[in-house]
Coordinates of C-alpha atoms in Angstrom, one line a residue:
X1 CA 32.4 -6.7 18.7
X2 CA 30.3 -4.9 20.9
X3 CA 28.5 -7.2 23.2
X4 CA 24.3 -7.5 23.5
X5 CA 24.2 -5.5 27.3
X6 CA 26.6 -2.7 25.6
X7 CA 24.0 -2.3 22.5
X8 CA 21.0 -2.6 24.3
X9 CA 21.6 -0.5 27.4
X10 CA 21.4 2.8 26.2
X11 CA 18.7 2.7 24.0
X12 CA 16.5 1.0 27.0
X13 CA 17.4 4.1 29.1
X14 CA 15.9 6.6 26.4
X15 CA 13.0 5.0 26.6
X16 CA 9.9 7.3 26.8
X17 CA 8.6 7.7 30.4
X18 CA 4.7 7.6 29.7
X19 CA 4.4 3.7 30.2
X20 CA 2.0 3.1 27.1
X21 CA 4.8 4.4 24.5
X22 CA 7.6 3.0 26.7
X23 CA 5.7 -0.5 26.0
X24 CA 4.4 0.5 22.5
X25 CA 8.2 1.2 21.7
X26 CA 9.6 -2.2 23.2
X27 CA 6.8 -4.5 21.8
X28 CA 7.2 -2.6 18.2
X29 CA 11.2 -3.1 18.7
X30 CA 10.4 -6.8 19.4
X31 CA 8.1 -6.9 16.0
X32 CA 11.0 -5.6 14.1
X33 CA 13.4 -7.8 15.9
X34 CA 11.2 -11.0 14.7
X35 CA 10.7 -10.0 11.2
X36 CA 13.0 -12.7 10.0
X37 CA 12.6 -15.3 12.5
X38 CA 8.7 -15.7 12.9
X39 CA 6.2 -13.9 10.5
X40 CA 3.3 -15.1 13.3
X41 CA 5.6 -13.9 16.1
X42 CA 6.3 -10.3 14.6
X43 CA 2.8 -9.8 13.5
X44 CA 1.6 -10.5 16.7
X45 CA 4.1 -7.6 18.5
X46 CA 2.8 -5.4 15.9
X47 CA -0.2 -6.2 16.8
X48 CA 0.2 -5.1 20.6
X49 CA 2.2 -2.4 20.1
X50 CA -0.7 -0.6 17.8
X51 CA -2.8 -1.5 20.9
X52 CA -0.5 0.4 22.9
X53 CA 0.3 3.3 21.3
X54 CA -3.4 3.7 20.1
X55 CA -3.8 3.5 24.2
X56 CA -1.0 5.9 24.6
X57 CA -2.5 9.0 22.0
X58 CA -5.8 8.7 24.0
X59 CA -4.3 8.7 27.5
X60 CA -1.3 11.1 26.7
X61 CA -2.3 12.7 23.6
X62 CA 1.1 13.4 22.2
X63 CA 1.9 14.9 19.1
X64 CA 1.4 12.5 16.3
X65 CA 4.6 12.0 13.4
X66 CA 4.0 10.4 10.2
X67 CA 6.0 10.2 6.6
X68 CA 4.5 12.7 3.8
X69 CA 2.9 10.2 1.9
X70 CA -0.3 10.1 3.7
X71 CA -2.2 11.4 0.3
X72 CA -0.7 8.5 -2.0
X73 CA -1.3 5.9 0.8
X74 CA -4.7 6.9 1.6
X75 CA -5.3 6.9 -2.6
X76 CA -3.4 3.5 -2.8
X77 CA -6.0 2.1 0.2
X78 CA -9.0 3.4 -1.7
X79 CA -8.7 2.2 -4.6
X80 CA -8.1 -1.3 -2.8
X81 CA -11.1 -1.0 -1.3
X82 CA -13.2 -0.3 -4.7
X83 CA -11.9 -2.5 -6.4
X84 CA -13.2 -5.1 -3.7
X85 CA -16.5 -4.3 -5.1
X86 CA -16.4 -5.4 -8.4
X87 CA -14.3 -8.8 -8.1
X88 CA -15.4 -12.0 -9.2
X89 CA -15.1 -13.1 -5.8
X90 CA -15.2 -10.9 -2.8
X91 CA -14.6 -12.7 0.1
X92 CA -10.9 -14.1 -1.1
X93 CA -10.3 -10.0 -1.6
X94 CA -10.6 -9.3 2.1
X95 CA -7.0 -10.8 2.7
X96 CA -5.5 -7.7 0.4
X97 CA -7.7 -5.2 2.3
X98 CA -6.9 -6.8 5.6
X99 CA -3.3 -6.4 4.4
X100 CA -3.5 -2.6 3.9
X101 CA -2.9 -2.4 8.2
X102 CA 0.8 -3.7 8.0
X103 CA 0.9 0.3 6.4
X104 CA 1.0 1.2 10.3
X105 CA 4.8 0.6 10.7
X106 CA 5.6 3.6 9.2
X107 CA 3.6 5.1 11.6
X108 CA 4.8 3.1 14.7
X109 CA 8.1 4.0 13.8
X110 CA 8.9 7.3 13.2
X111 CA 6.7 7.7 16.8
X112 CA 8.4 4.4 18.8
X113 CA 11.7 4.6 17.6
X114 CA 13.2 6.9 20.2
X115 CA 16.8 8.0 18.7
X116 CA 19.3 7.4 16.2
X117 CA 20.9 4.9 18.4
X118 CA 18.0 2.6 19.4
X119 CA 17.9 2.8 15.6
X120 CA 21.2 1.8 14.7
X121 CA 20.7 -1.0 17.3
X122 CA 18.0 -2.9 15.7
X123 CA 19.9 -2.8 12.1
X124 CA 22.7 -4.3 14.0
X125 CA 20.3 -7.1 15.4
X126 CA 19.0 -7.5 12.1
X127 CA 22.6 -8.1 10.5
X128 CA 22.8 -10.4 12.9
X129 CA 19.7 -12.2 12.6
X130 CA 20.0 -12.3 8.5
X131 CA 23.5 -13.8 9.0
X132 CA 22.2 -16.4 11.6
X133 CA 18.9 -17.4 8.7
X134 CA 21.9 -17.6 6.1
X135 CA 23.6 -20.0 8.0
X136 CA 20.2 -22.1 8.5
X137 CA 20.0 -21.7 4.9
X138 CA 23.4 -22.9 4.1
X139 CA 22.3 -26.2 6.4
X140 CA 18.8 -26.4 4.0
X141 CA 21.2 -26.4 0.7
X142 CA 23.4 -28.9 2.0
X143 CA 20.7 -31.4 3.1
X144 CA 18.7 -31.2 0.2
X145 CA 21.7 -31.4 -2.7
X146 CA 22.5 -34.3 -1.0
X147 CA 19.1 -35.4 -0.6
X148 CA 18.5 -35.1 -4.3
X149 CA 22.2 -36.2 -5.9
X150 CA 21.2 -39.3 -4.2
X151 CA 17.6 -39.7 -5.2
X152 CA 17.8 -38.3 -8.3
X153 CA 21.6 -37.6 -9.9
X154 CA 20.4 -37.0 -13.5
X155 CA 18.0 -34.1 -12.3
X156 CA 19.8 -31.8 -9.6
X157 CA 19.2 -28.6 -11.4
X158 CA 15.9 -29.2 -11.4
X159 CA 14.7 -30.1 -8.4
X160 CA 17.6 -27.9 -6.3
X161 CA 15.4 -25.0 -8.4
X162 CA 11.9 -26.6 -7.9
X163 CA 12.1 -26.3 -4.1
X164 CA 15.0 -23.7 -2.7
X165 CA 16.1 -22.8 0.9
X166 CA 13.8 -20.8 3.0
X167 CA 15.8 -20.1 6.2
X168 CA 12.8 -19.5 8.8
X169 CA 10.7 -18.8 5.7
X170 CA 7.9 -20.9 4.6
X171 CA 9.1 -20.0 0.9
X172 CA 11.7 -19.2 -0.3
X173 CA 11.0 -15.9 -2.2
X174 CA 10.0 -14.5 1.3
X175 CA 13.4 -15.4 2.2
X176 CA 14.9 -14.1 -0.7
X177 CA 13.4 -11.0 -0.5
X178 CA 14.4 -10.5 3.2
X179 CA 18.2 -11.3 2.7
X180 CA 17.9 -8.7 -0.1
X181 CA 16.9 -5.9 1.5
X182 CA 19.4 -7.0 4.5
X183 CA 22.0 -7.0 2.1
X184 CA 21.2 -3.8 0.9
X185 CA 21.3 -2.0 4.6
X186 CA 24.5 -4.1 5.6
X187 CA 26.3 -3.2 2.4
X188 CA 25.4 0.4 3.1
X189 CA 27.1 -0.4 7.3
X190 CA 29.9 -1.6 5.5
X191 CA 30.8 0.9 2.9
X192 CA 29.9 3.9 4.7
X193 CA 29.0 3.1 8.6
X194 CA 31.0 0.6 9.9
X195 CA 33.5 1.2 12.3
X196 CA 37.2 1.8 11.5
X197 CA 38.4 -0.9 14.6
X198 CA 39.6 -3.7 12.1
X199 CA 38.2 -6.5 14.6
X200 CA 34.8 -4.9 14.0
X201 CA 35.5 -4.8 10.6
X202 CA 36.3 -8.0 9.9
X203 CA 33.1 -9.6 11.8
X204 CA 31.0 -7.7 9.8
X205 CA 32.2 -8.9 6.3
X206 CA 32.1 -11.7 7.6
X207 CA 28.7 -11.4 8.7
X208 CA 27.6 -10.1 4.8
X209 CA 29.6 -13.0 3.9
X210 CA 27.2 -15.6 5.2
X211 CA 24.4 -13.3 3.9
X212 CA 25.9 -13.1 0.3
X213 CA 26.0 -16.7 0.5
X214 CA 22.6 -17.6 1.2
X215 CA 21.3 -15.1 -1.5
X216 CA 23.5 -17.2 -4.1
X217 CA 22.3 -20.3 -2.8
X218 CA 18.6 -19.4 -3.2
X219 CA 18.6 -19.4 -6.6
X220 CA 16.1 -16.0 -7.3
X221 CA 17.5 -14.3 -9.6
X222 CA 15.4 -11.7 -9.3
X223 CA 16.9 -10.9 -6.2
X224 CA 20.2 -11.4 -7.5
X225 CA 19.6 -8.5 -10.1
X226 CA 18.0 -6.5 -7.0
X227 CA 21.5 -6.6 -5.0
X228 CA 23.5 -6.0 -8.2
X229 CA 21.7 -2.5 -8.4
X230 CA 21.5 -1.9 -5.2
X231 CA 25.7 -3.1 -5.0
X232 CA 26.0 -0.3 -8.2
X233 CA 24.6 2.0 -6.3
X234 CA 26.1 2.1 -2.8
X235 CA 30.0 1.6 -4.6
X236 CA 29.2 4.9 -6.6
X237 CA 28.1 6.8 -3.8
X238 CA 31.2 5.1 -1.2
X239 CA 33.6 4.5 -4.1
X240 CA 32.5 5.4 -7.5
X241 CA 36.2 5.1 -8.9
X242 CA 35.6 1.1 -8.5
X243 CA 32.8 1.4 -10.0
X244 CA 34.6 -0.3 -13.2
X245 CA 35.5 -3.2 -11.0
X246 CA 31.4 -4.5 -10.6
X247 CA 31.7 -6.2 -14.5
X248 CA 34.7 -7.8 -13.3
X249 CA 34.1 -9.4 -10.1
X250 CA 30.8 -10.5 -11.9
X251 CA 32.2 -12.1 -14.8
X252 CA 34.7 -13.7 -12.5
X253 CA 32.4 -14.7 -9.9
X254 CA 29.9 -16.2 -12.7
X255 CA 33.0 -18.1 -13.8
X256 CA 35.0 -19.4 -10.7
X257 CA 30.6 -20.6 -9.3
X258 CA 29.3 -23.7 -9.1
X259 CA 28.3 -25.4 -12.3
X260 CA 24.7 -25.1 -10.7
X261 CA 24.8 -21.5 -10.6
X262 CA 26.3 -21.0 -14.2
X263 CA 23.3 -23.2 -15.4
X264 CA 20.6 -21.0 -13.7
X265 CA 22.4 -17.6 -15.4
X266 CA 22.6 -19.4 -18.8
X267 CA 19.6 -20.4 -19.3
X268 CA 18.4 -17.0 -19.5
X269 CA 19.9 -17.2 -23.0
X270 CA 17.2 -19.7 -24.1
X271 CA 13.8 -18.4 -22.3
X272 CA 11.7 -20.9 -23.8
X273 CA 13.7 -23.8 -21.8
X274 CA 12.9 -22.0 -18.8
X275 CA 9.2 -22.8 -16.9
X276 CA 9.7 -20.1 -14.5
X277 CA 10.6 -17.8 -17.4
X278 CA 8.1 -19.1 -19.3
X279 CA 5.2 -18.9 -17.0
X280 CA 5.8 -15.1 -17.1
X281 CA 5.7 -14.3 -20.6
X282 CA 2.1 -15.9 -20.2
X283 CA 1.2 -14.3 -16.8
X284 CA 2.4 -10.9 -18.0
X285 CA 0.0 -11.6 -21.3
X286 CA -2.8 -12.4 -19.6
X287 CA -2.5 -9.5 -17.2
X288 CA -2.3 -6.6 -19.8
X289 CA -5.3 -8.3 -21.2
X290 CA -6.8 -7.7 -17.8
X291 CA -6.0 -4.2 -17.4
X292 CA -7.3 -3.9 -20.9
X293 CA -10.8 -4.9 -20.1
X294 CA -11.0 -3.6 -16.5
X295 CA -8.9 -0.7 -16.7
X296 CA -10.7 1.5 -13.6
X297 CA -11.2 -1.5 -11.1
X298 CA -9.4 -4.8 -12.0
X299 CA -10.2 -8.0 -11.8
X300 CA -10.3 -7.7 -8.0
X301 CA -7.7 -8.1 -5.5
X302 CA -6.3 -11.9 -5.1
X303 CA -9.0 -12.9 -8.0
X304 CA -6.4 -13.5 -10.3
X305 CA -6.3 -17.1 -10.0
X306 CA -10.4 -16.7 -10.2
X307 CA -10.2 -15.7 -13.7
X308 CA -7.0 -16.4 -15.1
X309 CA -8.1 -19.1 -17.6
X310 CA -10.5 -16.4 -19.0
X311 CA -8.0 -14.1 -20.2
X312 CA -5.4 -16.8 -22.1
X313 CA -6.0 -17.1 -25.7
X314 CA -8.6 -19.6 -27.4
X315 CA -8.2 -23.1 -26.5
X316 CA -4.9 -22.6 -24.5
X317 CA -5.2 -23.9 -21.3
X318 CA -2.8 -22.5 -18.4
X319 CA 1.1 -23.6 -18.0
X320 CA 1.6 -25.7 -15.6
X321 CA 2.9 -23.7 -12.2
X322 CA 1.9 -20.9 -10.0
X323 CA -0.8 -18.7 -11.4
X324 CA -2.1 -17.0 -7.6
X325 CA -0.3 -13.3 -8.6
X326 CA 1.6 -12.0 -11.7
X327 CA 4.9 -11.8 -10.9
X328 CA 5.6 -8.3 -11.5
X329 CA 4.4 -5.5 -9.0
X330 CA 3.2 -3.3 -11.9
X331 CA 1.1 -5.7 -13.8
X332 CA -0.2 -7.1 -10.9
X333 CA -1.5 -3.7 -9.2
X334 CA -2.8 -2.5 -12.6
X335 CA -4.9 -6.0 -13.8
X336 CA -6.0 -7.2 -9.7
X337 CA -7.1 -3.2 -8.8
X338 CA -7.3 -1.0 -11.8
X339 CA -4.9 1.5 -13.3
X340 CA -5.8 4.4 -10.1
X341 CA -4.5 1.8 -8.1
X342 CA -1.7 1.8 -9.6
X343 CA -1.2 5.3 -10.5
X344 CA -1.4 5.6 -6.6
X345 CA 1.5 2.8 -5.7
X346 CA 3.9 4.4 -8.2
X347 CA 3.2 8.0 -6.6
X348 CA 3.7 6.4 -3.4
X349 CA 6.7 4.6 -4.1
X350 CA 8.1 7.7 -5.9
X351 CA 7.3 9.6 -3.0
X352 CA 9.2 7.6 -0.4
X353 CA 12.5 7.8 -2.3
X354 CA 12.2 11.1 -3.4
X355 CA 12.1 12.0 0.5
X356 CA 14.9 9.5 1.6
X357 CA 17.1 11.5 -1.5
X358 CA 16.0 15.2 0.5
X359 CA 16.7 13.9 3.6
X360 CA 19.9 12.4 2.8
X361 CA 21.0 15.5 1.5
X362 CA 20.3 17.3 4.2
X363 CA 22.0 15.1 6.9
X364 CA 24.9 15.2 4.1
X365 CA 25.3 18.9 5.3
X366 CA 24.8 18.3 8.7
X367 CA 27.9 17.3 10.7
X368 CA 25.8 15.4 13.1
X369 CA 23.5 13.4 10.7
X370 CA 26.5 13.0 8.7
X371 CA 27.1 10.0 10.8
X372 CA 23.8 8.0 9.9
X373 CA 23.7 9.0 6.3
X374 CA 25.0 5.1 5.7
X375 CA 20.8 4.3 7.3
X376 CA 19.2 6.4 4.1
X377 CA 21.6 5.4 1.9
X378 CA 20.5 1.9 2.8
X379 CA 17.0 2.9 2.6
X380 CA 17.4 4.1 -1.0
X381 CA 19.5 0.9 -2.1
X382 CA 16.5 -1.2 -0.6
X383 CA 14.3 1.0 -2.5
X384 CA 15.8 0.2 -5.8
X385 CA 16.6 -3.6 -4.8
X386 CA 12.7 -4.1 -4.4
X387 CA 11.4 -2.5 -7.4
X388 CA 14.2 -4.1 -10.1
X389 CA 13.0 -7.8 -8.5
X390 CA 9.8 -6.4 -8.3
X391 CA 9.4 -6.4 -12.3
X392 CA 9.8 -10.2 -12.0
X393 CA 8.1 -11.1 -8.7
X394 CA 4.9 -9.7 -6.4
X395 CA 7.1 -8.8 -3.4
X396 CA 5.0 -5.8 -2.5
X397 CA 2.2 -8.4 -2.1
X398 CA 4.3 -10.9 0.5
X399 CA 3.7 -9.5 4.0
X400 CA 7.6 -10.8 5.7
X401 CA 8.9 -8.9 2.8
X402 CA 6.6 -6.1 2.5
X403 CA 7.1 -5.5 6.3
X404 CA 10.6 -5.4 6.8
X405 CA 10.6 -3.0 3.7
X406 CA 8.1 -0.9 5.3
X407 CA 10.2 -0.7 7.9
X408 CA 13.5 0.1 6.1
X409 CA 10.9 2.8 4.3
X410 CA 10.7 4.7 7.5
X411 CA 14.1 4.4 8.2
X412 CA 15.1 8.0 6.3
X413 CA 12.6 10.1 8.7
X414 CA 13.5 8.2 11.8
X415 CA 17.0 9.4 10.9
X416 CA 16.3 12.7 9.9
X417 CA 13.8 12.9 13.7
X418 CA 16.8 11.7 15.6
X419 CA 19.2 14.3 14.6
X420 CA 16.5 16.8 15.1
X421 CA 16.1 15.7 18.2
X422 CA 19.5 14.8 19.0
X423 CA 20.2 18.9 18.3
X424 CA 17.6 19.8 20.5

């Protein structure tokens, strides 16, 4: 494998010269770079490199690159901000609105990502890092089954599912979320980037391995449904002859797992048995209600917990579990911010892979983007992994899963900027 001087080397020496960008580009590399390990850590280089490169456009004033969504992102902002006006509470809908400037690493990178290879190097870093959080996962899994077939032996389903690995996490569907769109890129390395060396080759299955693993053993199924599309759709574009082969490994997988596994597929067949399926049916309820009654402004951004209880039916009180967002990305834009606001997050989410689909057609044609096309199909499997687990879960809402998709959102134009510039 290629060692940490070889990978980093030459994309430190196409570093831009002015000094603000050359820092702007290392300390937004760095945010990237800690997107799994440390949410305060990454957040914090994010933070310094928009105070660089805000230095840098006033000092240098260089051209300025940025995705064609600005229309439904400044929409999707707006209608944020309105609805902030008429929530029951206010001041708990700042955090959402403050939220709205993690948007800036699209910007920062198409602008601080130099080239396709300083690129490709921090998807490497990031296979590596996923792989390294799976294995801390793995160690989470093993302490508590053992924990809990001590303590409690009539109950392990439960409680293995009440409280799941995390890696560096402090939950585990920020974890989960992670390792799915990680999974999503590496499969995309594997089936159409990687290297031919076998060596190399071998590492990094081995590498997707570990971060298969840690998926399975966090128990979301949501994100289990997520890699299964995103699985169907990097096979059909690599290998869509095998395509036939995905019922099969699953059927044989489901049968040669863990009885603990098998218990948390099956008991999708009885819904009702199921809290965390449960809990939805009423969430989901209670949400249409919401858009039904607010349909131009919502209930107001993170207010759902504020008025939950308002919108059950008579004399139900709430199921027992977490009632803080909806658990599905489209209910929860259309009952917390109104239906514009929602109107403005599909267009913007339609937007984004409509261009990674252009732009991979393109570099298709082009014998040097050929090369990267593996980055936006990636891009496009990530695309598709977060919205299926997004019918089940808020992840557009969790900031270490909206910011590493964000940044796997950008990944099609830095592409499609580094050929150009690579021609030039």
């Amino acid at each position: 494998m290629t060692s940490l001087r070889d990978l980093i080397s030459p994309e430190r020496a196409e570093l831009p010269t002015a000094p603000f960008a050359r820092w702007a580009s290392i300390l937004f590399s760095l945010s990237v770079l800690t997107f799994l390990l440390s949410l305060a850590a990454s957040q914090a280089f994010l933070a310094a490199a928009s105070v660089a490169y805000v230095v840098h456009l006033f000092h240098d004033h260089p051209p300025i690159k940025f995705p064609p969504v600005k229309l439904p992102l400044a929409l999707f902002c707006l209608t944020t901000v309105l609805s902030l006006a008429w929530a029951a509470n206010p001041t708990v809908g700042w955090f959402a609105v403050r939220k709205l400037v993690l948007f800036l690493i699209l910007l920062l990178a198409v602008n601080l990502v130099v080239s396709a290879g300083h690129l490709v190097m921090l998807y490497r870093a990031l296979f590596l890092e996923s792989a390294l959080t799976g294995l801390v996962a793995a160690g989470q899994f093993i302490r508590q089954y053992r924990a809990v077939r001590a303590l409690h032996p009539g109950r392990v389903y439960f409680y293995m599912t009440a409280t799941r690995i995390h890696g560096f996490m402090g939950h585990w569907m920020h974890f989960g979320g992670q390792q799915m769109l990680m999974y999503s890129a590496l499969v995309a390395f594997l089936l159409l980037g990687v290297r031919r060396a076998k060596d190399s080759r071998a590492i990094w299955f081995a590498i997707a391995g570990i971060v298969a693993l840690s998926i399975i053993l966090n128990f979301t199924r949501g994100v289990w449904l997520g890699c299964f599309v995103a699985t169907v759709y990097l096979v059909g574009r690599s290998k869509s002859r095998w395509l036939w082969a995905l019922p099969v490994l699953v059927i044989a997988g489901y049968l040669a797992a863990p009885g603990l596994v098998r218990r948390r597929v099956a008991i999708l067949r009885h819904p009702a048995s199921d809290p965390a399926l449960s809990i939805r049916f009423e969430m989901w309820h209670a949400g249409l209600r919401m858009i039904e009654r607010h349909p131009w402004v919502g209930v107001g951004p993170d207010n759902i917990t504020e008025v939950y209880p308002l919108y059950l039916p008579p004399g139900r009180a709430p199921e027992v579990g977490y009632h803080e967002h909806l658990h599905d990305n489209f209910i929860q834009f259309g009952a917390e911010r109104g239906l514009p606001c929602l109107g403005a997050w599909i267009w913007l989410m339609a937007t984004l892979v409509v261009q990674a689909w252009k732009i991979r057609r393109r570099l298709a044609t082009d014998p040097a983007g050929s090369r990267l096309v593996w980055l936006v199909d990636g891009a496009i499997a990530g695309w598709l992994a977060l919205m299926v687990e997004g019918c089940f879960e808020f992840n557009f809402g969790t900031s270490p899963v909206l910011m590493l998709f964000l940044f796997v959102a950008a990944t099609p134009y830095v592409v499609e900027l580094g050929t150009m510039t690579s021609d030039e």
